Short mmCIF file of C-alpha atoms and ligand atoms in Angstrom, two decimals:
data_model
loop_
_atom_site.label_atom_id
_atom_site.label_comp_id
_atom_site.label_asym_id
_atom_site.label_seq_id
_atom_site.Cartn_x
_atom_site.Cartn_y
_atom_site.Cartn_z
CA UNK A 1 -3.21 1.30 -37.45
CA UNK A 2 -3.24 -2.42 -36.66
CA UNK A 3 -3.63 -1.51 -32.98
CA UNK A 4 -7.25 -0.48 -33.62
CA UNK A 5 -7.97 -3.65 -35.64
CA UNK A 6 -6.39 -5.73 -32.88
CA UNK A 7 -8.53 -4.00 -30.23
CA UNK A 8 -11.67 -4.77 -32.24
CA UNK A 9 -10.65 -8.41 -32.76
CA UNK A 10 -9.97 -8.78 -29.01
CA UNK A 11 -13.36 -7.25 -28.18
CA UNK A 12 -15.04 -9.71 -30.58
CA UNK A 13 -13.38 -12.85 -29.21
CA UNK A 14 -13.73 -11.91 -25.54
CA UNK A 15 -17.36 -10.79 -25.81
CA UNK A 16 -18.65 -14.21 -24.76
CA UNK A 17 -16.60 -14.27 -21.55
CA UNK A 18 -18.55 -13.03 -18.53
CA UNK A 19 -17.31 -9.86 -16.82
CA UNK A 20 -16.86 -11.57 -13.45
CA UNK A 21 -14.79 -14.39 -15.00
CA UNK A 22 -12.66 -11.85 -16.91
CA UNK A 23 -12.12 -9.71 -13.82
CA UNK A 24 -11.08 -12.62 -11.61
CA UNK A 25 -8.77 -14.08 -14.30
CA UNK A 26 -7.23 -10.61 -14.76
CA UNK A 27 -6.61 -10.37 -11.04
CA UNK A 28 -4.91 -13.78 -11.03
CA UNK A 29 -2.72 -12.82 -13.99
CA UNK A 30 -1.78 -9.43 -12.53
CA UNK A 31 -0.64 -11.09 -9.33
CA UNK A 32 1.35 -13.68 -11.26
CA UNK A 33 3.06 -11.16 -13.57
CA UNK A 34 4.04 -8.97 -10.61
CA UNK A 35 6.07 -11.88 -9.27
CA UNK A 36 9.59 -12.24 -10.64
CA UNK A 37 9.89 -15.97 -9.86
CA UNK A 38 9.99 -18.47 -12.74
CA UNK A 39 6.52 -19.67 -13.71
CA UNK A 40 6.62 -23.43 -13.11
CA UNK A 41 3.27 -24.63 -14.52
CA UNK A 42 2.00 -22.62 -17.54
CA UNK A 43 0.25 -19.37 -16.54
CA UNK A 44 -2.09 -19.18 -19.55
CA UNK A 45 -3.73 -22.50 -18.67
CA UNK A 46 -7.45 -21.75 -19.12
CA UNK A 47 -9.70 -20.05 -21.66
CA UNK A 48 -10.61 -17.31 -19.13
CA UNK A 49 -6.98 -16.52 -18.35
CA UNK A 50 -6.13 -16.36 -22.03
CA UNK A 51 -9.09 -14.04 -22.69
CA UNK A 52 -7.96 -11.85 -19.78
CA UNK A 53 -4.41 -11.79 -21.15
CA UNK A 54 -5.66 -10.75 -24.57
CA UNK A 55 -7.89 -8.04 -23.12
CA UNK A 56 -5.58 -6.57 -20.52
CA UNK A 57 -1.97 -7.31 -21.62
CA UNK A 58 -1.87 -7.98 -25.35
CA UNK A 59 -2.57 -4.38 -26.53
CA UNK A 60 0.41 -3.27 -24.41
CA UNK A 61 2.82 -6.02 -25.47
CA UNK A 62 1.76 -5.32 -29.07
CA UNK A 63 2.52 -1.60 -28.67
CA UNK A 64 5.96 -2.30 -27.18
CA UNK A 65 6.77 -4.77 -29.97
CA UNK A 66 5.62 -2.34 -32.64
CA UNK A 67 8.01 0.34 -31.31
CA UNK A 68 10.97 -2.05 -31.05
CA UNK A 69 10.33 -3.51 -34.51
CA UNK A 70 9.99 -0.04 -36.04
CA UNK A 71 13.48 0.78 -34.73
CA UNK A 72 14.76 -2.48 -36.21
CA UNK A 73 13.05 -1.73 -39.56
CA UNK A 74 14.87 1.61 -39.62
CA UNK A 75 18.16 -0.31 -39.93
CA UNK A 76 17.06 -1.60 -43.36
CA UNK A 77 16.16 -5.16 -42.33
CA UNK A 78 13.52 -6.72 -44.64
CA UNK A 79 12.56 -10.15 -43.27
CA UNK A 80 10.50 -12.59 -45.32
CA UNK A 81 9.87 -15.07 -42.49
CA UNK A 82 9.11 -14.45 -38.78
CA UNK A 83 9.15 -16.96 -35.94
CA UNK A 84 7.75 -15.90 -32.55
CA UNK A 85 8.95 -18.06 -29.66
CA UNK A 86 6.55 -18.07 -26.69
CA UNK A 87 4.27 -15.99 -28.86
CA UNK A 88 1.08 -16.67 -26.90
CA UNK A 89 -1.89 -14.89 -28.49
CA UNK A 90 0.27 -13.44 -31.28
CA UNK A 91 1.11 -9.85 -30.31
CA UNK A 92 4.44 -9.95 -32.16
CA UNK A 93 2.78 -11.30 -35.30
CA UNK A 94 0.42 -8.28 -35.40
CA UNK A 95 3.37 -5.93 -34.91
CA UNK A 96 5.67 -7.53 -37.49
CA UNK A 97 2.95 -7.81 -40.15
CA UNK A 98 2.44 -4.06 -39.97
CA UNK A 99 6.09 -3.01 -39.66
CA UNK A 100 7.57 -5.31 -42.32
CA UNK A 101 5.63 -5.39 -45.61
CA UNK A 102 8.33 -7.84 -46.84
CA UNK A 103 6.95 -10.66 -44.63
CA UNK A 104 5.44 -13.70 -46.34
CA UNK A 105 5.34 -16.19 -43.47
CA UNK A 106 4.67 -15.86 -39.74
CA UNK A 107 4.73 -18.72 -37.24
CA UNK A 108 3.78 -18.36 -33.57
CA UNK A 109 5.08 -21.10 -31.25
CA UNK A 110 3.89 -21.57 -27.67
CA UNK A 111 3.27 -24.23 -25.04
CA UNK A 112 -0.25 -22.94 -24.25
CA UNK A 113 -2.85 -24.46 -26.57
CA UNK A 114 -5.62 -22.06 -25.37
CA UNK A 115 -3.43 -19.03 -26.14
CA UNK A 116 -2.68 -20.33 -29.64
CA UNK A 117 -6.36 -21.03 -30.24
CA UNK A 118 -7.33 -17.50 -29.29
CA UNK A 119 -4.43 -16.07 -31.33
CA UNK A 120 -5.69 -17.99 -34.36
CA UNK A 121 -9.21 -16.59 -33.88
CA UNK A 122 -7.88 -13.04 -33.56
CA UNK A 123 -6.12 -13.14 -36.93
CA UNK A 124 -9.17 -14.45 -38.80
CA UNK A 125 -10.29 -10.87 -39.48
CA UNK A 126 -6.79 -9.30 -39.55
CA UNK A 127 -6.03 -6.51 -42.00
CA UNK A 128 -3.04 -8.30 -43.63
CA UNK A 129 -3.06 -11.54 -45.57
CA UNK A 130 0.22 -12.70 -44.05
CA UNK A 131 -1.38 -12.37 -40.62
CA UNK A 132 -4.56 -14.22 -41.63
CA UNK A 133 -2.33 -17.06 -42.90
CA UNK A 134 -0.08 -17.08 -39.78
CA UNK A 135 0.58 -20.50 -38.23
CA UNK A 136 -0.12 -21.01 -34.51
CA UNK A 137 1.74 -24.14 -33.47
CA UNK A 138 2.17 -25.84 -30.11
CA UNK A 139 5.81 -26.22 -29.04
CA UNK A 140 7.77 -26.17 -25.81
CA UNK A 141 11.01 -24.28 -25.18
CA UNK A 142 13.97 -26.60 -25.65
CA UNK A 143 12.13 -28.53 -28.35
CA UNK A 144 11.27 -25.86 -30.93
CA UNK A 145 10.88 -27.14 -34.50
CA UNK A 146 14.18 -26.51 -36.37
CA UNK A 147 12.74 -23.95 -38.78
CA UNK A 148 15.10 -21.01 -39.16
CA UNK A 149 13.59 -17.59 -39.92
CA UNK A 150 14.84 -14.16 -40.97
CA UNK A 151 13.29 -12.62 -37.85
CA UNK A 152 12.89 -14.33 -34.46
CA UNK A 153 11.12 -12.57 -31.60
CA UNK A 154 10.98 -13.47 -27.89
CA UNK A 155 8.68 -11.09 -26.06
CA UNK A 156 7.67 -11.05 -22.40
CA UNK A 157 8.73 -14.70 -22.05
CA UNK A 158 12.09 -14.64 -20.22
CA UNK A 159 10.52 -13.68 -16.88
CA UNK A 160 8.69 -17.02 -16.84
CA UNK A 161 11.94 -18.97 -17.05
CA UNK A 162 14.73 -19.84 -14.62
CA UNK A 163 18.32 -18.77 -15.42
CA UNK A 164 19.30 -21.89 -17.36
CA UNK A 165 16.03 -21.97 -19.36
CA UNK A 166 16.53 -18.28 -20.16
CA UNK A 167 20.06 -18.94 -21.45
CA UNK A 168 18.83 -21.86 -23.52
CA UNK A 169 15.89 -19.88 -25.01
CA UNK A 170 18.12 -16.99 -26.04
CA UNK A 171 20.63 -19.44 -27.55
CA UNK A 172 17.80 -21.17 -29.44
CA UNK A 173 16.56 -17.81 -30.75
CA UNK A 174 20.06 -16.93 -31.93
CA UNK A 175 20.47 -20.30 -33.63
CA UNK A 176 17.13 -19.99 -35.44
CA UNK A 177 17.13 -16.31 -36.50
CA UNK A 178 19.14 -14.00 -38.74
CA UNK A 179 17.75 -11.07 -36.75
CA UNK A 180 16.66 -11.63 -33.14
CA UNK A 181 14.55 -9.21 -31.09
CA UNK A 182 13.97 -9.69 -27.36
CA UNK A 183 11.44 -7.56 -25.44
CA UNK A 184 10.79 -7.55 -21.68
CA UNK A 185 8.92 -5.32 -19.21
CA UNK A 186 10.70 -2.00 -18.64
CA UNK A 187 11.55 -2.78 -15.04
CA UNK A 188 14.98 -3.21 -13.40
CA UNK A 189 14.68 -7.00 -13.54
CA UNK A 190 13.34 -6.92 -17.13
CA UNK A 191 16.36 -4.81 -18.11
CA UNK A 192 18.64 -7.27 -16.32
CA UNK A 193 17.27 -10.10 -18.46
CA UNK A 194 17.72 -7.96 -21.57
CA UNK A 195 21.36 -7.42 -20.57
CA UNK A 196 21.79 -11.20 -20.49
CA UNK A 197 20.33 -11.49 -24.00
CA UNK A 198 22.57 -8.59 -25.10
CA UNK A 199 25.63 -10.37 -23.74
CA UNK A 200 24.71 -13.52 -25.65
CA UNK A 201 24.37 -11.45 -28.85
CA UNK A 202 27.78 -9.81 -28.26
CA UNK A 203 29.45 -13.12 -27.34
CA UNK A 204 28.44 -14.52 -30.74
CA UNK A 205 30.05 -11.54 -32.47
CA UNK A 206 26.68 -10.38 -33.84
CA UNK A 207 25.85 -6.79 -34.67
CA UNK A 208 23.64 -4.94 -32.17
CA UNK A 209 20.78 -3.30 -34.06
CA UNK A 210 19.33 -1.46 -31.09
CA UNK A 211 18.55 0.25 -28.91
CA UNK A 212 22.29 0.60 -28.14
CA UNK A 213 24.28 2.74 -30.61
CA UNK A 214 27.48 0.80 -29.67
CA UNK A 215 28.46 -2.72 -28.67
CA UNK A 216 30.54 -1.79 -25.60
CA UNK A 217 29.35 -2.55 -22.06
CA UNK A 218 26.11 -0.79 -21.06
CA UNK A 219 27.15 2.60 -19.62
CA UNK A 220 24.13 3.21 -17.38
CA UNK A 221 24.91 3.95 -13.74
CA UNK A 222 24.09 1.29 -11.13
CA UNK A 223 20.41 1.62 -10.17
CA UNK A 224 19.46 2.98 -13.59
CA UNK A 225 17.88 0.81 -16.26
CA UNK A 226 17.44 1.22 -20.00
CA UNK A 227 13.75 1.28 -20.86
CA UNK A 228 11.30 2.97 -23.20
CA UNK A 229 7.61 3.77 -23.37
CA UNK A 230 4.82 2.95 -25.81
CA UNK A 231 1.42 4.64 -25.71
CA UNK A 232 -1.56 2.25 -25.71
CA UNK A 233 -5.09 3.48 -26.35
CA UNK A 234 -7.53 1.75 -24.06
CA UNK A 235 -10.92 0.47 -25.21
CA UNK A 236 -13.92 0.98 -22.91
CA UNK A 237 -13.66 -2.73 -21.98
CA UNK A 238 -9.95 -2.35 -21.22
CA UNK A 239 -10.68 0.65 -18.97
CA UNK A 240 -13.37 -1.32 -17.19
CA UNK A 241 -11.12 -4.36 -16.60
CA UNK A 242 -8.19 -2.25 -15.43
CA UNK A 243 -10.36 0.08 -13.42
CA UNK A 244 -8.77 3.24 -14.82
CA UNK A 245 -10.35 6.45 -16.12
CA UNK A 246 -7.60 7.42 -18.61
CA UNK A 247 -8.17 6.66 -22.28
CA UNK A 248 -4.55 5.50 -22.62
CA UNK A 249 -1.71 3.90 -20.71
CA UNK A 250 2.04 3.95 -21.22
CA UNK A 251 3.67 0.53 -21.47
CA UNK A 252 7.28 0.59 -20.26
CA UNK A 253 9.52 -1.94 -21.98
CA UNK A 254 13.17 -2.88 -22.45
CA UNK A 255 14.47 -4.45 -25.65
CA UNK A 256 17.50 -5.54 -27.57
CA UNK A 257 18.00 -6.64 -31.17
CA UNK A 258 20.95 -8.25 -32.89
CA UNK A 259 21.76 -9.50 -36.38
CA UNK A 260 24.16 -12.00 -37.82
CA UNK A 261 27.24 -10.18 -39.18
CA UNK A 262 26.71 -8.87 -42.71
CA UNK A 263 22.88 -8.72 -42.46
CA UNK A 264 22.71 -4.91 -42.51
CA UNK A 265 25.16 -2.08 -43.10
CA UNK A 266 26.86 -0.59 -40.02
CA UNK A 267 24.42 1.73 -38.26
CA UNK A 268 26.30 4.85 -37.24
CA UNK A 269 23.40 6.51 -35.41
CA UNK A 270 24.14 9.65 -33.41
CA UNK A 271 22.68 8.35 -30.15
CA UNK A 272 19.55 6.83 -28.55
CA UNK A 273 17.25 9.06 -26.49
CA UNK A 274 16.87 7.51 -23.01
CA UNK A 275 14.28 9.77 -21.35
CA UNK A 276 11.46 12.15 -22.31
CA UNK A 277 13.30 15.13 -23.88
CA UNK A 278 12.98 18.41 -21.98
CA UNK A 279 11.68 20.92 -24.53
CA UNK A 280 12.67 24.41 -23.31
CA UNK A 281 12.48 27.82 -24.91
CA UNK A 282 15.25 27.86 -27.54
CA UNK A 283 16.76 24.47 -26.76
CA UNK A 284 15.96 20.78 -26.19
CA UNK A 285 17.77 18.76 -23.57
CA UNK A 286 18.25 15.00 -23.91
CA UNK A 287 19.64 12.11 -21.92
CA UNK A 288 21.25 9.82 -24.50
CA UNK A 289 23.31 6.72 -25.01
CA UNK A 290 26.18 7.65 -27.36
CA UNK A 291 28.03 5.71 -30.09
CA UNK A 292 31.27 6.03 -28.10
CA UNK A 293 29.77 3.83 -25.36
CA UNK A 294 29.01 6.64 -22.88
CA UNK A 295 25.67 8.01 -21.70
CA UNK A 296 24.81 11.56 -20.63
CA UNK A 297 23.29 14.94 -21.43
CA UNK A 298 23.08 16.48 -24.91
CA UNK A 299 21.61 19.88 -25.77
CA UNK A 300 20.42 20.98 -29.20
CA UNK A 301 19.80 24.72 -29.46
CA UNK A 302 17.81 26.88 -31.85
CA UNK A 303 21.07 27.99 -33.50
CA UNK A 304 21.31 24.51 -35.05
CA UNK A 305 18.40 25.21 -37.45
CA UNK A 306 16.93 22.03 -38.97
CA UNK A 307 18.54 19.84 -36.28
CA UNK A 308 16.72 21.89 -33.64
CA UNK A 309 13.41 21.54 -35.52
CA UNK A 310 13.98 17.76 -35.65
CA UNK A 311 14.86 17.80 -31.94
CA UNK A 312 11.49 19.43 -31.12
CA UNK A 313 9.78 16.39 -32.73
CA UNK A 314 12.07 13.76 -31.22
CA UNK A 315 10.74 11.45 -28.54
CA UNK A 316 12.03 9.08 -25.88
CA UNK A 317 13.40 6.00 -27.68
CA UNK A 318 14.11 7.77 -30.98
CA UNK A 319 17.51 8.26 -32.54
CA UNK A 320 19.11 11.58 -31.48
CA UNK A 321 18.72 14.02 -34.43
C1 SAM B 401 3.54 -13.20 -20.90
S1 SAM B 401 3.19 -14.31 -22.21
C2 SAM B 401 3.82 -13.39 -23.61
C3 SAM B 401 3.10 -13.73 -24.86
C4 SAM B 401 3.54 -12.93 -26.09
N1 SAM B 401 4.89 -13.21 -26.43
C5 SAM B 401 3.35 -11.44 -25.89
O1 SAM B 401 4.34 -10.70 -25.97
O2 SAM B 401 2.22 -11.01 -25.67
C6 SAM B 401 4.44 -15.55 -22.05
C7 SAM B 401 4.24 -16.67 -23.03
O3 SAM B 401 5.38 -17.52 -22.98
C8 SAM B 401 4.92 -18.87 -23.09
N2 SAM B 401 5.91 -19.75 -22.48
C9 SAM B 401 6.45 -19.66 -21.25
N3 SAM B 401 7.29 -20.69 -21.01
C10 SAM B 401 7.27 -21.45 -22.15
C11 SAM B 401 7.92 -22.66 -22.52
N4 SAM B 401 8.72 -23.29 -21.68
N5 SAM B 401 7.69 -23.15 -23.76
C12 SAM B 401 6.84 -22.52 -24.62
N6 SAM B 401 6.18 -21.37 -24.33
C13 SAM B 401 6.40 -20.84 -23.11
C14 SAM B 401 3.64 -18.84 -22.29
O4 SAM B 401 2.81 -19.95 -22.56
C15 SAM B 401 3.03 -17.52 -22.69
O5 SAM B 401 2.19 -17.64 -23.81
#
């Protein structure tokens, strides 16, 4: 629901930017985000680049965050405060405000003043009061204000950092949050960074909230990577910028969430669906990650009644019925 409001807000604030400027800034950003080297100087360093980010990336990062946060909400977490580190134009704020009606305070921290400015303009007409009141505050990794929050998010930031900055940012997130959610692109190197965040969560003795149904080592075979998919509806402007004819795109993302011990009851889910389910006549076949720390094939057949009906509705990323 907020996705449509966000699309409209983005269209409003980017309307004044000329098409040629938007297209060339988009091209520069695409090239930069394809690279896996640490960023060095800030990438979102001009109004045109920030507008291009909002128009061509933010709907997708918002969609990925919404899916990850929905899975976290299903564990029973009800945060009152949310801190978004490296939050840029505020995609995580839009996702959390919709997923968690319990939220009363949202703060977005980032080094890029232009991104924060645009984020602030986007929320002016937002559908939730907590979002309209969100704070957009300039801060640099390593010197975040010491303001703990129930929920801390770090989305699509780690790829801009070198190994020691990454370690420090994840440690900062874990020292500031009761629940921490990290989201990265659903690529092999994005997954590798998520594994590093997952290890930091495990090393602290925290509870893993997802997507893993266990806290053992990741069981995926070498060459495989844990990732999920979120559908993003494209506006006409988005289609024009990205040069595609389809009215949607699928954003691939990897994520991990952890909570301080005692925050939520033990999960006990039956498994996490790791691929699009194969829906055949009379049965549904899944690739899943299991609570016993293994991964592999599961089949639910028509004989299983309600479980089979639930399996027909289940999607990649959901809990196994
Ligand atoms: C790809 S954008 C992601 C923005 C937002 N989190 C999202 O999911 O759409 C990466 C953001 O991280 C911020 N960032 C990168 N390094 C940072 C640092 N050292 N301190 C503060 N912010 C940083 C950038 O300015 C940028 O806004």
